[in-house]
Each structure stands twice: as C-alpha cells, then as structure tokens.
C-alpha cells in the first residue's frame, strides 16, 4: 500500500492503572436466545456467510457492513403441555453489502435468509424458523466512497471509520461466574438433558463485598412441562446448577434467584412456546447486548460499538474492540509483573488498520513495579498483537473470534 511505509508506528501511551477493589460490582450476560443476542448472532452469521461467498467467487472479501438487525416480537399462547404461536416473530436484516461485480450478481438476500434459518434451527431447539419467523432482508449496496476506500488497500486494509476499541484483563471472579452460568445453562447437551429450558437466558450478577446475588431469567417451554409443579421443579434444578457454579467460583455467601417475577398461578410464570421472549414479550436489536468479551460490564471500559455484522477486514469498530481485549489479555499473561491491564485504541479513517492514531495501555503492577521497567515489553506485546490482525480477521470469518 502506498502510504504504509511513511506512517510512523504508533507509540504506546503507558500509564498506571489502579487495581480494582470496588465494594459493588455488577455484571450481566444475555444468553443465546435473548432477542438482542439473536440479532447479534444473525448479523454476524450474515457477515460470515457473505465473507465465504465473496471469497469463493472472487478470492477475497468484498465491502459490506450488515450490522443492523431488529427483532419485532410476535404473539403466542403458551400452555403446559403445549401452546401455539398466534403471530410470527418478524426479523429485519439491513445494512450494506456488495451485490454485484460487473455482470455477476451476488444473491445477498438468499444468503441472509438461508443463513438465518439455519442458525435459528441449530440454536433454538423449540423454534420452527419456517413457521414461527418471518425474515425481511433490507440490505442495500454500500456508498461509492466507502466501497472505493475498502478496495484501495493492496496489502494492509484501511480503516473504514474513525472509531474506538477498548478491552481489559483479567476477568473478575464475578465476570467469570456470570459467563459460566449462562454457558452452562445453554450447554451443548441442554436441549437433550433439559428440554424444558429455553435458550432465552439472562444472568445478572451483583456483588457486595464478598456476597453475590445472581438473578437468572430462563424462558421455560410449555410442551416439556406438564403442570405448575413440574415448572417449579425445573426452576429448582436450574437454581441448584447455578448454586454449584457459584461455589466452584469461590462464592460461599451467595443467593440465586430464578424467574423471580413468577407468581403462583399457571398464568403468572415465565412459560413460552419457543424458548425465547421474542415470541411475545420482548423485541431485540443489534448492539444492545453483550460486548466482544460476552459480557455487559458498566463498571469497566466498554464500547458502545455493535461489533456483530461489521466487515472483519477493515471495520475498526469490530476489529479494535477484539484487538484491545487481546492486547490486555496478552500483557497480563506474558508479563508476570502485571496483575491487570486495560487497552484503548483509536483509529483514523483511511489509515492502515495496523497503525492506530492512539494506543493507550494502563497496567497495574505487582508490588509497585515501576512502569519504566516493563515499558519495552508492553510495547513489544502491543506491536505483536497489531501484526496479528490478519489472524484476528480470519477468526471472525470462521467464528473462532467471538463478536458478542
């Protein structure tokens, strides 16, 4: 690329981070079937499938940003032993994508619909995508200037936005617990071992000192529950599962609440037909859920960028948030003197993505180790992570690098 050799490598601004010891900590995770997570998943799946199709046809990924998706909830009539959908869930997929190269048309709408149905079928075991969901593809071609910027790079992609990425490491004990709780509930064998549990799970963790309270919401599926007694038995099983996880994560003083808004009558419990509140109770949107580390952490550095669905080649709103997370994690893992790290990256539109405008790293050192003694190591780790952006991009395409 013509200007990559003339731009100086970014200088790392290194400063001291005060190790966290907050009395109150709040962490949230929205699970696989939450309407916001469905939007993130379908947008990211759409992008991955476009990347694969572009690469198959043309040998490289073309310009696209399909990071706009909306779930408009349907209507349902859940009941013990059954239930039915009254009106379908409507899902709208928008954004921009390259739809034609010369005389060759790329079937963007077909890619969106087939990929979305496939994801819904594979991940929401009680949902019938063809019957319960209506998909609307509103994707249009991108603007000429952004398409030209995307195609201008010969080797190192050029940032298609001026944006911010932030990340931190390590995860706290509560963050690890909240992440583990949702993943265990929505585990690989869940549909077989606990078919009554829907994928729409939300975990809210609150720590006050050493005391932890987890509030878990899990959409129960009526066809797998005979009556109200069975419903409360399923809740108790789920509660015990999370209790055990909390104990494993070192929390002796813990309270676990499951579907705490439930009443005592059959009409006052969290019962669904499909296992997601999108069938009647909630709507969803890309970017309102988990960040790239899988969590919502208001007490930590956190970007408002919606990473899911952005192109993985040059959209720094996606790349830099994953990269900042990786920089912080690598510094903690590879520098024994560092106990915690935060990273902030700022891009410049049109500049190589490997050359941010600002790289700020904050570290908390063990036993007050002077920053000057670890500066070179931090700079080398940061530079190495920047040089590994192509592997990060490939990880987004394969799904190995999470976006939500």
Short mmCIF file of C-alpha atoms in Angstrom, two decimals:
data_model
loop_
_atom_site.label_atom_id
_atom_site.label_comp_id
_atom_site.label_asym_id
_atom_site.label_seq_id
_atom_site.Cartn_x
_atom_site.Cartn_y
_atom_site.Cartn_z
CA UNK A 1 0.00 0.00 0.00
CA UNK A 2 1.42 3.40 -0.98
CA UNK A 3 1.37 5.22 2.38
CA UNK A 4 2.03 2.35 4.82
CA UNK A 5 5.81 2.86 4.83
CA UNK A 6 5.66 6.60 5.53
CA UNK A 7 3.37 6.48 8.56
CA UNK A 8 5.20 6.01 11.88
CA UNK A 9 4.37 3.07 14.11
CA UNK A 10 2.03 4.12 16.92
CA UNK A 11 3.59 5.00 20.25
CA UNK A 12 2.09 3.25 23.24
CA UNK A 13 0.94 5.66 25.92
CA UNK A 14 1.62 3.68 29.10
CA UNK A 15 0.09 4.75 32.40
CA UNK A 16 -0.69 3.34 35.80
CA UNK A 17 -3.95 1.52 36.48
CA UNK A 18 -5.30 1.35 39.99
CA UNK A 19 -6.16 -2.26 40.76
CA UNK A 20 -9.91 -2.67 41.19
CA UNK A 21 -11.27 -3.31 44.67
CA UNK A 22 -14.82 -1.97 44.32
CA UNK A 23 -17.27 -2.93 47.04
CA UNK A 24 -20.09 -3.15 44.47
CA UNK A 25 -19.77 -4.91 41.11
CA UNK A 26 -22.50 -5.53 38.52
CA UNK A 27 -22.17 -7.91 35.56
CA UNK A 28 -24.77 -9.07 33.03
CA UNK A 29 -24.90 -11.57 30.19
CA UNK A 30 -27.70 -12.04 27.68
CA UNK A 31 -27.92 -15.64 26.53
CA UNK A 32 -28.23 -17.28 23.17
CA UNK A 33 -31.99 -16.93 22.80
CA UNK A 34 -32.36 -13.37 24.10
CA UNK A 35 -33.81 -11.17 21.34
CA UNK A 36 -30.77 -8.85 21.39
CA UNK A 37 -28.40 -11.80 21.13
CA UNK A 38 -30.45 -13.28 18.29
CA UNK A 39 -29.95 -10.00 16.40
CA UNK A 40 -26.21 -10.04 17.06
CA UNK A 41 -25.94 -13.68 16.04
CA UNK A 42 -27.89 -13.29 12.80
CA UNK A 43 -25.97 -10.16 11.81
CA UNK A 44 -22.63 -11.82 12.49
CA UNK A 45 -23.73 -15.02 10.75
CA UNK A 46 -24.83 -12.95 7.75
CA UNK A 47 -21.39 -11.29 7.58
CA UNK A 48 -19.56 -14.61 7.86
CA UNK A 49 -21.62 -16.15 5.08
CA UNK A 50 -21.04 -13.12 2.86
CA UNK A 51 -17.29 -13.38 3.54
CA UNK A 52 -17.32 -17.04 2.50
CA UNK A 53 -19.36 -16.38 -0.65
CA UNK A 54 -17.24 -13.39 -1.69
CA UNK A 55 -14.05 -15.42 -1.14
CA UNK A 56 -15.42 -18.39 -3.05
CA UNK A 57 -16.43 -16.29 -6.05
CA UNK A 58 -13.72 -13.63 -6.17
CA UNK A 59 -10.86 -14.84 -3.98
CA UNK A 60 -11.24 -12.11 -1.36
CA UNK A 61 -13.81 -10.47 0.92
CA UNK A 62 -15.75 -7.57 -0.57
CA UNK A 63 -17.12 -4.48 1.15
CA UNK A 64 -20.09 -4.98 3.45
CA UNK A 65 -21.46 -3.91 6.83
CA UNK A 66 -24.61 -5.79 7.81
CA UNK A 67 -24.64 -4.69 11.44
CA UNK A 68 -28.26 -3.56 11.53
CA UNK A 69 -30.88 -6.07 12.63
CA UNK A 70 -34.16 -5.84 14.51
CA UNK A 71 -36.41 -8.42 16.11
CA UNK A 72 -40.06 -7.41 16.33
CA UNK A 73 -41.71 -9.85 18.67
CA UNK A 74 -44.70 -11.96 17.73
CA UNK A 75 -47.68 -13.18 19.75
CA UNK A 76 -48.07 -16.53 21.45
CA UNK A 77 -50.37 -18.59 23.65
CA UNK A 78 -48.13 -20.74 25.86
CA UNK A 79 -49.59 -23.50 28.00
CA UNK A 80 -48.45 -26.52 29.96
CA UNK A 81 -48.08 -29.50 27.66
CA UNK A 82 -48.25 -27.40 24.50
CA UNK A 83 -49.06 -23.88 23.38
CA UNK A 84 -49.04 -22.19 19.98
CA UNK A 85 -47.82 -19.16 18.09
CA UNK A 86 -50.56 -16.69 17.17
CA UNK A 87 -48.46 -14.26 15.13
CA UNK A 88 -44.89 -14.82 13.90
CA UNK A 89 -41.71 -13.11 15.01
CA UNK A 90 -40.52 -10.59 12.42
CA UNK A 91 -36.77 -10.20 11.91
CA UNK A 92 -35.36 -7.39 9.78
CA UNK A 93 -31.81 -7.61 8.40
CA UNK A 94 -30.41 -4.39 6.99
CA UNK A 95 -27.02 -2.83 6.30
CA UNK A 96 -24.86 -2.57 3.20
CA UNK A 97 -23.29 -5.24 1.03
CA UNK A 98 -21.67 -5.61 -2.38
CA UNK A 99 -24.43 -7.11 -4.50
CA UNK A 100 -22.91 -7.10 -7.98
CA UNK A 101 -19.45 -7.22 -9.55
CA UNK A 102 -19.65 -6.47 -13.25
CA UNK A 103 -22.31 -8.75 -14.66
CA UNK A 104 -22.14 -11.18 -11.74
CA UNK A 105 -24.88 -10.87 -9.15
CA UNK A 106 -24.32 -12.00 -5.56
CA UNK A 107 -27.52 -13.49 -4.04
CA UNK A 108 -27.31 -11.42 -0.85
CA UNK A 109 -30.97 -11.89 0.10
CA UNK A 110 -30.78 -15.67 -0.29
CA UNK A 111 -27.58 -15.77 1.77
CA UNK A 112 -29.26 -13.78 4.54
CA UNK A 113 -32.42 -15.88 4.66
CA UNK A 114 -30.82 -19.31 4.36
CA UNK A 115 -28.12 -18.48 6.89
CA UNK A 116 -30.58 -17.02 9.39
CA UNK A 117 -32.92 -20.00 9.21
CA UNK A 118 -30.00 -22.35 9.61
CA UNK A 119 -28.76 -20.52 12.72
CA UNK A 120 -32.21 -20.37 14.29
CA UNK A 121 -32.78 -24.05 13.62
CA UNK A 122 -29.41 -25.03 15.09
CA UNK A 123 -29.57 -22.86 18.21
CA UNK A 124 -33.21 -22.54 19.33
CA UNK A 125 -34.45 -26.08 19.74
CA UNK A 126 -38.17 -25.30 20.23
CA UNK A 127 -38.44 -22.73 17.44
CA UNK A 128 -39.66 -23.59 13.93
CA UNK A 129 -37.99 -20.95 11.74
CA UNK A 130 -40.14 -21.54 8.67
CA UNK A 131 -43.38 -21.26 10.67
CA UNK A 132 -42.57 -19.02 13.64
CA UNK A 133 -40.37 -16.40 11.95
CA UNK A 134 -40.74 -14.00 9.04
CA UNK A 135 -37.41 -12.75 7.66
CA UNK A 136 -37.16 -9.39 5.88
CA UNK A 137 -33.91 -8.54 4.09
CA UNK A 138 -33.49 -4.80 3.57
CA UNK A 139 -29.79 -4.82 2.64
CA UNK A 140 -28.66 -2.32 0.00
CA UNK A 141 -25.35 -1.64 -1.83
CA UNK A 142 -22.79 0.47 0.02
CA UNK A 143 -21.89 4.05 -0.82
CA UNK A 144 -19.37 4.55 -3.60
CA UNK A 145 -16.79 6.32 -1.41
CA UNK A 146 -16.67 3.56 1.22
CA UNK A 147 -16.53 0.84 -1.41
CA UNK A 148 -13.62 2.66 -3.03
CA UNK A 149 -11.85 3.05 0.34
CA UNK A 150 -12.32 -0.66 1.01
CA UNK A 151 -10.84 -1.63 -2.36
CA UNK A 152 -7.95 0.86 -2.21
CA UNK A 153 -5.74 -1.24 0.10
CA UNK A 154 -3.33 -3.61 -1.62
CA UNK A 155 -1.87 -5.33 1.45
CA UNK A 156 -2.87 -3.74 4.75
CA UNK A 157 -6.58 -2.81 4.90
CA UNK A 158 -7.50 0.82 5.50
CA UNK A 159 -9.74 1.73 8.43
CA UNK A 160 -13.23 2.49 7.13
CA UNK A 161 -14.15 4.57 10.19
CA UNK A 162 -12.71 6.69 12.96
CA UNK A 163 -13.64 4.63 15.95
CA UNK A 164 -12.69 3.45 19.44
CA UNK A 165 -11.91 0.00 20.81
CA UNK A 166 -11.43 -0.88 24.47
CA UNK A 167 -10.62 -4.02 26.40
CA UNK A 168 -9.35 -5.26 29.73
CA UNK A 169 -7.96 -8.30 31.52
CA UNK A 170 -8.31 -10.38 33.55
CA UNK A 171 -11.99 -11.09 34.12
CA UNK A 172 -13.08 -10.80 37.72
CA UNK A 173 -14.43 -13.79 39.63
CA UNK A 174 -17.99 -12.47 39.20
CA UNK A 175 -17.50 -11.90 35.47
CA UNK A 176 -16.23 -15.45 35.09
CA UNK A 177 -19.19 -16.78 37.07
CA UNK A 178 -21.82 -14.90 35.06
CA UNK A 179 -20.24 -16.05 31.80
CA UNK A 180 -20.03 -19.65 33.02
CA UNK A 181 -23.61 -19.69 34.32
CA UNK A 182 -25.22 -18.79 31.01
CA UNK A 183 -22.91 -21.08 29.07
CA UNK A 184 -23.66 -23.99 31.36
CA UNK A 185 -27.44 -23.45 31.18
CA UNK A 186 -27.21 -23.21 27.40
CA UNK A 187 -24.67 -26.01 27.22
CA UNK A 188 -24.21 -28.39 24.35
CA UNK A 189 -26.44 -31.12 25.82
CA UNK A 190 -29.11 -28.79 27.18
CA UNK A 191 -31.76 -29.50 24.55
CA UNK A 192 -31.47 -33.21 25.30
CA UNK A 193 -30.84 -33.17 29.06
CA UNK A 194 -33.14 -30.24 29.94
CA UNK A 195 -35.53 -29.68 27.01
CA UNK A 196 -37.84 -27.54 29.17
CA UNK A 197 -35.18 -24.83 29.40
CA UNK A 198 -35.34 -22.30 26.57
CA UNK A 199 -32.26 -20.58 25.21
CA UNK A 200 -33.51 -17.14 26.25
CA UNK A 201 -31.42 -16.85 29.40
CA UNK A 202 -30.25 -13.69 31.13
CA UNK A 203 -27.91 -13.65 34.11
CA UNK A 204 -27.46 -10.55 36.28
CA UNK A 205 -24.75 -10.74 38.91
CA UNK A 206 -24.39 -8.29 41.78
CA UNK A 207 -21.52 -8.46 44.25
CA UNK A 208 -21.47 -6.51 47.50
CA UNK A 209 -18.12 -7.16 49.08
CA UNK A 210 -17.84 -10.95 49.19
CA UNK A 211 -21.58 -11.54 48.89
CA UNK A 212 -23.02 -12.41 45.49
CA UNK A 213 -26.58 -12.48 44.19
CA UNK A 214 -27.37 -13.91 40.77
CA UNK A 215 -30.74 -13.25 39.17
CA UNK A 216 -31.37 -15.74 36.38
CA UNK A 217 -34.19 -15.49 33.86
CA UNK A 218 -34.86 -18.58 31.78
CA UNK A 219 -37.76 -18.95 29.35
CA UNK A 220 -39.39 -22.33 30.06
CA UNK A 221 -41.00 -24.30 27.22
CA UNK A 222 -44.58 -25.40 27.84
CA UNK A 223 -44.60 -28.54 25.69
CA UNK A 224 -41.99 -30.12 28.00
CA UNK A 225 -43.73 -29.20 31.29
CA UNK A 226 -46.90 -30.98 32.37
CA UNK A 227 -48.08 -28.64 35.14
CA UNK A 228 -47.15 -25.94 37.63
CA UNK A 229 -45.45 -28.46 39.93
CA UNK A 230 -43.16 -29.59 37.10
CA UNK A 231 -42.41 -25.96 36.31
CA UNK A 232 -41.20 -25.22 39.83
CA UNK A 233 -39.21 -28.46 39.82
CA UNK A 234 -37.37 -27.28 36.68
CA UNK A 235 -36.66 -23.95 38.37
CA UNK A 236 -35.21 -25.72 41.38
CA UNK A 237 -32.94 -27.87 39.22
CA UNK A 238 -31.65 -24.79 37.43
CA UNK A 239 -31.13 -22.97 40.71
CA UNK A 240 -29.06 -25.84 42.11
CA UNK A 241 -26.92 -25.87 38.96
CA UNK A 242 -26.07 -22.19 39.35
CA UNK A 243 -25.53 -22.66 43.11
CA UNK A 244 -22.88 -25.26 42.36
CA UNK A 245 -21.19 -22.97 39.83
CA UNK A 246 -21.11 -20.11 42.33
CA UNK A 247 -19.48 -22.39 44.87
CA UNK A 248 -16.91 -23.53 42.31
CA UNK A 249 -16.06 -19.88 41.61
CA UNK A 250 -15.34 -19.24 45.27
CA UNK A 251 -18.53 -17.53 46.43
CA UNK A 252 -19.59 -19.00 49.79
CA UNK A 253 -22.05 -16.20 50.51
CA UNK A 254 -24.45 -16.42 47.58
CA UNK A 255 -28.11 -16.08 46.68
CA UNK A 256 -29.54 -17.47 43.45
CA UNK A 257 -32.93 -16.36 42.16
CA UNK A 258 -34.55 -17.96 39.10
CA UNK A 259 -37.52 -16.37 37.28
CA UNK A 260 -38.10 -14.22 40.34
CA UNK A 261 -41.13 -12.45 38.83
CA UNK A 262 -43.16 -15.67 38.81
CA UNK A 263 -46.47 -15.82 40.63
CA UNK A 264 -48.13 -18.94 42.00
CA UNK A 265 -50.74 -19.46 39.26
CA UNK A 266 -50.14 -21.08 35.85
CA UNK A 267 -50.79 -17.77 34.08
CA UNK A 268 -48.15 -15.93 36.12
CA UNK A 269 -44.99 -17.90 35.28
CA UNK A 270 -42.32 -17.49 32.58
CA UNK A 271 -43.75 -20.02 30.14
CA UNK A 272 -43.15 -19.86 26.38
CA UNK A 273 -43.82 -21.85 23.23
CA UNK A 274 -40.43 -21.36 21.56
CA UNK A 275 -37.98 -20.74 24.41
CA UNK A 276 -37.47 -17.07 23.59
CA UNK A 277 -39.29 -13.97 24.79
CA UNK A 278 -39.20 -12.75 21.18
CA UNK A 279 -42.37 -14.78 20.64
CA UNK A 280 -44.43 -12.24 22.61
CA UNK A 281 -42.67 -10.45 25.45
CA UNK A 282 -39.67 -8.63 24.02
CA UNK A 283 -38.01 -7.20 20.93
CA UNK A 284 -34.32 -7.04 20.05
CA UNK A 285 -31.66 -5.02 18.29
CA UNK A 286 -28.01 -5.41 17.32
CA UNK A 287 -25.57 -3.84 19.78
CA UNK A 288 -27.81 -3.78 22.85
CA UNK A 289 -26.38 -6.94 24.34
CA UNK A 290 -23.00 -8.42 25.15
CA UNK A 291 -19.72 -6.79 24.17
CA UNK A 292 -16.98 -8.78 22.43
CA UNK A 293 -15.98 -10.42 25.73
CA UNK A 294 -19.51 -11.82 26.08
CA UNK A 295 -20.49 -9.56 28.97
CA UNK A 296 -22.15 -6.27 29.85
CA UNK A 297 -19.92 -4.56 32.42
CA UNK A 298 -20.93 -0.97 33.24
CA UNK A 299 -18.12 -0.57 35.76
CA UNK A 300 -15.43 -1.41 33.20
CA UNK A 301 -14.20 0.25 30.00
CA UNK A 302 -16.90 -0.66 27.48
CA UNK A 303 -17.51 0.36 23.88
CA UNK A 304 -20.92 1.23 22.51
CA UNK A 305 -19.95 -0.21 19.12
CA UNK A 306 -22.07 -3.03 17.73
CA UNK A 307 -19.34 -5.39 16.59
CA UNK A 308 -21.64 -8.07 15.16
CA UNK A 309 -22.19 -7.85 11.41
CA UNK A 310 -19.44 -5.34 10.64
CA UNK A 311 -17.00 -6.47 8.00
CA UNK A 312 -13.97 -8.14 9.62
CA UNK A 313 -11.40 -6.77 7.18
CA UNK A 314 -11.42 -3.02 7.76
CA UNK A 315 -14.17 -2.05 10.19
CA UNK A 316 -12.23 -0.93 13.22
CA UNK A 317 -15.41 -0.71 15.30
CA UNK A 318 -15.24 -4.50 15.24
CA UNK A 319 -11.53 -5.23 14.95
CA UNK A 320 -10.24 -2.79 17.57
CA UNK A 321 -12.58 -3.95 20.32
CA UNK A 322 -11.42 -7.55 19.91
CA UNK A 323 -7.83 -6.38 19.49
CA UNK A 324 -7.92 -4.23 22.64
CA UNK A 325 -9.21 -7.22 24.60
CA UNK A 326 -6.40 -9.38 23.19
CA UNK A 327 -3.72 -6.78 23.93
CA UNK A 328 -4.79 -6.50 27.57
CA UNK A 329 -5.01 -10.28 27.95
CA UNK A 330 -1.59 -10.84 26.36
CA UNK A 331 0.07 -8.25 28.57
CA UNK A 332 -1.32 -9.89 31.71
CA UNK A 333 -0.45 -13.40 30.51
CA UNK A 334 3.07 -12.59 29.31
CA UNK A 335 4.21 -10.03 31.88
CA UNK A 336 4.45 -11.53 35.37
CA UNK A 337 4.79 -8.08 36.92
CA UNK A 338 1.33 -7.03 35.62
CA UNK A 339 -1.81 -8.03 37.53
CA UNK A 340 -4.37 -6.12 35.41
CA UNK A 341 -4.41 -4.20 32.14
CA UNK A 342 -6.67 -2.02 30.04
CA UNK A 343 -6.21 -1.04 26.41
CA UNK A 344 -7.74 1.73 24.31
CA UNK A 345 -7.29 2.00 20.55
CA UNK A 346 -8.45 4.84 18.29
CA UNK A 347 -8.44 4.53 14.51
CA UNK A 348 -8.13 7.05 11.71
CA UNK A 349 -10.37 6.57 8.72
CA UNK A 350 -8.27 5.85 5.66
CA UNK A 351 -5.14 4.88 7.65
CA UNK A 352 -3.82 1.31 7.80
CA UNK A 353 -5.64 -0.64 10.49
CA UNK A 354 -2.25 -1.72 11.88
CA UNK A 355 -1.42 1.92 12.66
CA UNK A 356 -3.90 3.34 15.18
CA UNK A 357 -3.95 7.04 15.94
CA UNK A 358 -3.78 6.32 19.67
CA UNK A 359 -2.76 3.27 21.65
CA UNK A 360 -3.18 3.69 25.40
CA UNK A 361 -2.32 0.90 27.80
CA UNK A 362 -2.94 1.09 31.53
CA UNK A 363 -1.41 -1.52 33.81
CA UNK A 364 -1.49 -2.34 37.49
CA UNK A 365 1.82 -3.84 38.56
CA UNK A 366 2.67 -6.29 41.29
CA UNK A 367 4.37 -4.79 44.34
CA UNK A 368 4.54 -1.35 42.76
CA UNK A 369 6.87 -2.37 39.94
CA UNK A 370 7.91 0.82 38.05
CA UNK A 371 6.30 1.18 34.63
CA UNK A 372 9.63 2.09 33.07
CA UNK A 373 10.90 -1.43 33.72
CA UNK A 374 8.10 -3.08 31.72
CA UNK A 375 7.54 -0.43 29.03
CA UNK A 376 9.54 -2.21 26.34
CA UNK A 377 7.74 -5.50 27.00
CA UNK A 378 4.33 -3.83 26.81
CA UNK A 379 5.27 -2.10 23.56
CA UNK A 380 6.51 -5.36 22.02
CA UNK A 381 3.34 -7.25 23.01
CA UNK A 382 1.13 -4.48 21.63
CA UNK A 383 3.07 -4.39 18.35
CA UNK A 384 2.83 -8.18 18.06
CA UNK A 385 -0.95 -8.06 18.54
CA UNK A 386 -1.25 -5.37 15.86
CA UNK A 387 0.78 -7.51 13.47
CA UNK A 388 -1.58 -10.43 14.11
CA UNK A 389 -4.68 -8.59 12.90
CA UNK A 390 -4.94 -10.85 9.80
CA UNK A 391 -5.34 -13.88 12.09
CA UNK A 392 -7.98 -11.98 14.05
CA UNK A 393 -9.85 -11.26 10.82
CA UNK A 394 -9.76 -14.94 9.87
CA UNK A 395 -11.07 -15.80 13.33
CA UNK A 396 -14.11 -13.60 12.76
CA UNK A 397 -14.81 -15.32 9.45
CA UNK A 398 -14.54 -18.82 10.95
CA UNK A 399 -16.40 -17.91 14.13
CA UNK A 400 -13.42 -18.62 16.39
CA UNK A 401 -13.23 -14.93 17.37
CA UNK A 402 -16.50 -14.00 19.15
CA UNK A 403 -18.21 -10.71 18.36
CA UNK A 404 -20.79 -10.77 21.17
#
